[in-house]
PDB file of C-alpha atoms in Angstrom:
ATOM      1  CA  UNK A   1     161.970 143.992 140.148  1.00 95.00           C
ATOM      2  CA  UNK A   2     164.830 142.775 137.941  1.00 95.00           C
ATOM      3  CA  UNK A   3     164.854 139.700 135.690  1.00 94.00           C
ATOM      4  CA  UNK A   4     168.465 138.708 134.963  1.00 93.00           C
ATOM      5  CA  UNK A   5     167.826 135.477 133.096  1.00 93.00           C
ATOM      6  CA  UNK A   6     166.751 136.657 129.638  1.00 93.00           C
ATOM      7  CA  UNK A   7     166.353 133.907 126.998  1.00 94.00           C
ATOM      8  CA  UNK A   8     165.748 135.961 123.852  1.00 93.00           C
ATOM      9  CA  UNK A   9     165.782 139.666 122.892  1.00 92.00           C
ATOM     10  CA  UNK A  10     165.569 141.989 119.908  1.00 91.00           C
ATOM     11  CA  UNK A  11     167.013 145.456 119.198  1.00 86.00           C
ATOM     12  CA  UNK A  12     164.661 146.115 116.283  1.00 88.00           C
ATOM     13  CA  UNK A  13     166.931 144.855 113.482  1.00 91.00           C
ATOM     14  CA  UNK A  14     168.276 141.557 114.762  1.00 91.00           C
ATOM     15  CA  UNK A  15     167.133 138.903 117.206  1.00 93.00           C
ATOM     16  CA  UNK A  16     169.538 137.734 119.909  1.00 91.00           C
ATOM     17  CA  UNK A  17     169.208 134.264 121.396  1.00 92.00           C
ATOM     18  CA  UNK A  18     171.031 133.062 124.491  1.00 89.00           C
ATOM     19  CA  UNK A  19     172.482 129.638 125.108  1.00 89.00           C
ATOM     20  CA  UNK A  20     170.817 129.195 127.587  1.00 91.00           C
ATOM     21  CA  UNK A  21     170.587 132.904 128.558  1.00 91.00           C
ATOM     22  CA  UNK A  22     171.822 136.251 127.175  1.00 92.00           C
ATOM     23  CA  UNK A  23     174.930 137.399 129.052  1.00 91.00           C
ATOM     24  CA  UNK A  24     174.523 140.869 130.619  1.00 90.00           C
ATOM     25  CA  UNK A  25     170.859 141.204 129.655  1.00 93.00           C
ATOM     26  CA  UNK A  26     168.269 142.294 132.172  1.00 94.00           C
ATOM     27  CA  UNK A  27     164.679 143.482 132.287  1.00 95.00           C
ATOM     28  CA  UNK A  28     163.566 146.018 134.869  1.00 97.00           C
ATOM     29  CA  UNK A  29     159.952 146.497 135.946  1.00 97.00           C
ATOM     30  CA  UNK A  30     157.674 147.450 138.800  1.00 97.00           C
ATOM     31  CA  UNK A  31     154.982 145.428 140.516  1.00 97.00           C
ATOM     32  CA  UNK A  32     151.533 146.888 139.759  1.00 97.00           C
ATOM     33  CA  UNK A  33     149.327 144.532 141.783  1.00 97.00           C
ATOM     34  CA  UNK A  34     148.775 141.088 143.125  1.00 97.00           C
ATOM     35  CA  UNK A  35     145.456 139.388 142.499  1.00 97.00           C
ATOM     36  CA  UNK A  36     143.398 136.359 141.630  1.00 98.00           C
ATOM     37  CA  UNK A  37     142.485 135.226 138.079  1.00 97.00           C
ATOM     38  CA  UNK A  38     139.085 134.201 136.818  1.00 98.00           C
ATOM     39  CA  UNK A  39     137.507 131.184 138.487  1.00 97.00           C
ATOM     40  CA  UNK A  40     137.617 127.900 136.571  1.00 98.00           C
ATOM     41  CA  UNK A  41     135.506 124.881 137.416  1.00 98.00           C
ATOM     42  CA  UNK A  42     137.180 121.468 137.677  1.00 98.00           C
ATOM     43  CA  UNK A  43     134.487 118.790 137.166  1.00 98.00           C
ATOM     44  CA  UNK A  44     135.324 115.081 137.385  1.00 98.00           C
ATOM     45  CA  UNK A  45     132.722 112.564 136.417  1.00 98.00           C
ATOM     46  CA  UNK A  46     132.510 108.809 135.817  1.00 98.00           C
ATOM     47  CA  UNK A  47     129.230 107.570 134.383  1.00 97.00           C
ATOM     48  CA  UNK A  48     127.270 104.852 136.080  1.00 98.00           C
ATOM     49  CA  UNK A  49     129.670 104.854 139.061  1.00 98.00           C
ATOM     50  CA  UNK A  50     127.946 107.458 141.282  1.00 97.00           C
ATOM     51  CA  UNK A  51     131.149 109.607 141.036  1.00 98.00           C
ATOM     52  CA  UNK A  52     131.006 113.325 140.437  1.00 98.00           C
ATOM     53  CA  UNK A  53     133.311 115.943 141.994  1.00 98.00           C
ATOM     54  CA  UNK A  54     133.085 119.695 141.440  1.00 98.00           C
ATOM     55  CA  UNK A  55     135.878 121.990 142.495  1.00 98.00           C
ATOM     56  CA  UNK A  56     136.641 125.663 141.798  1.00 98.00           C
ATOM     57  CA  UNK A  57     140.061 127.233 141.407  1.00 98.00           C
ATOM     58  CA  UNK A  58     141.408 130.794 141.108  1.00 98.00           C
ATOM     59  CA  UNK A  59     145.091 131.138 140.146  1.00 97.00           C
ATOM     60  CA  UNK A  60     147.117 133.796 141.902  1.00 98.00           C
ATOM     61  CA  UNK A  61     149.054 136.294 139.739  1.00 97.00           C
ATOM     62  CA  UNK A  62     151.362 139.285 139.982  1.00 97.00           C
ATOM     63  CA  UNK A  63     151.003 142.071 137.361  1.00 97.00           C
ATOM     64  CA  UNK A  64     154.382 143.589 136.362  1.00 97.00           C
ATOM     65  CA  UNK A  65     154.897 146.810 134.329  1.00 98.00           C
ATOM     66  CA  UNK A  66     158.115 146.644 132.273  1.00 96.00           C
ATOM     67  CA  UNK A  67     160.238 149.811 132.546  1.00 97.00           C
ATOM     68  CA  UNK A  68     163.508 149.030 130.814  1.00 95.00           C
ATOM     69  CA  UNK A  69     165.053 146.257 128.686  1.00 92.00           C
ATOM     70  CA  UNK A  70     168.876 146.092 128.478  1.00 92.00           C
ATOM     71  CA  UNK A  71     170.387 143.497 126.178  1.00 89.00           C
ATOM     72  CA  UNK A  72     173.980 144.043 127.306  1.00 75.00           C
TER      73      UNK A  72
END
């Protein structure tokens, strides 16, 4: 996986900021896994109105391991 739109980067001594992105910069990585995050509970409630809704949600995510950062 390559990310070509890099907003900010550092080479250890100075910080480089792009306007809006750094030209020639890219980040290379590999996909480790796809999965689901922790479950959160969405609870809506209005008192004295006989209104209560409970809903669960698990956000999908992709875990990426970064291999190389090139600032260009």
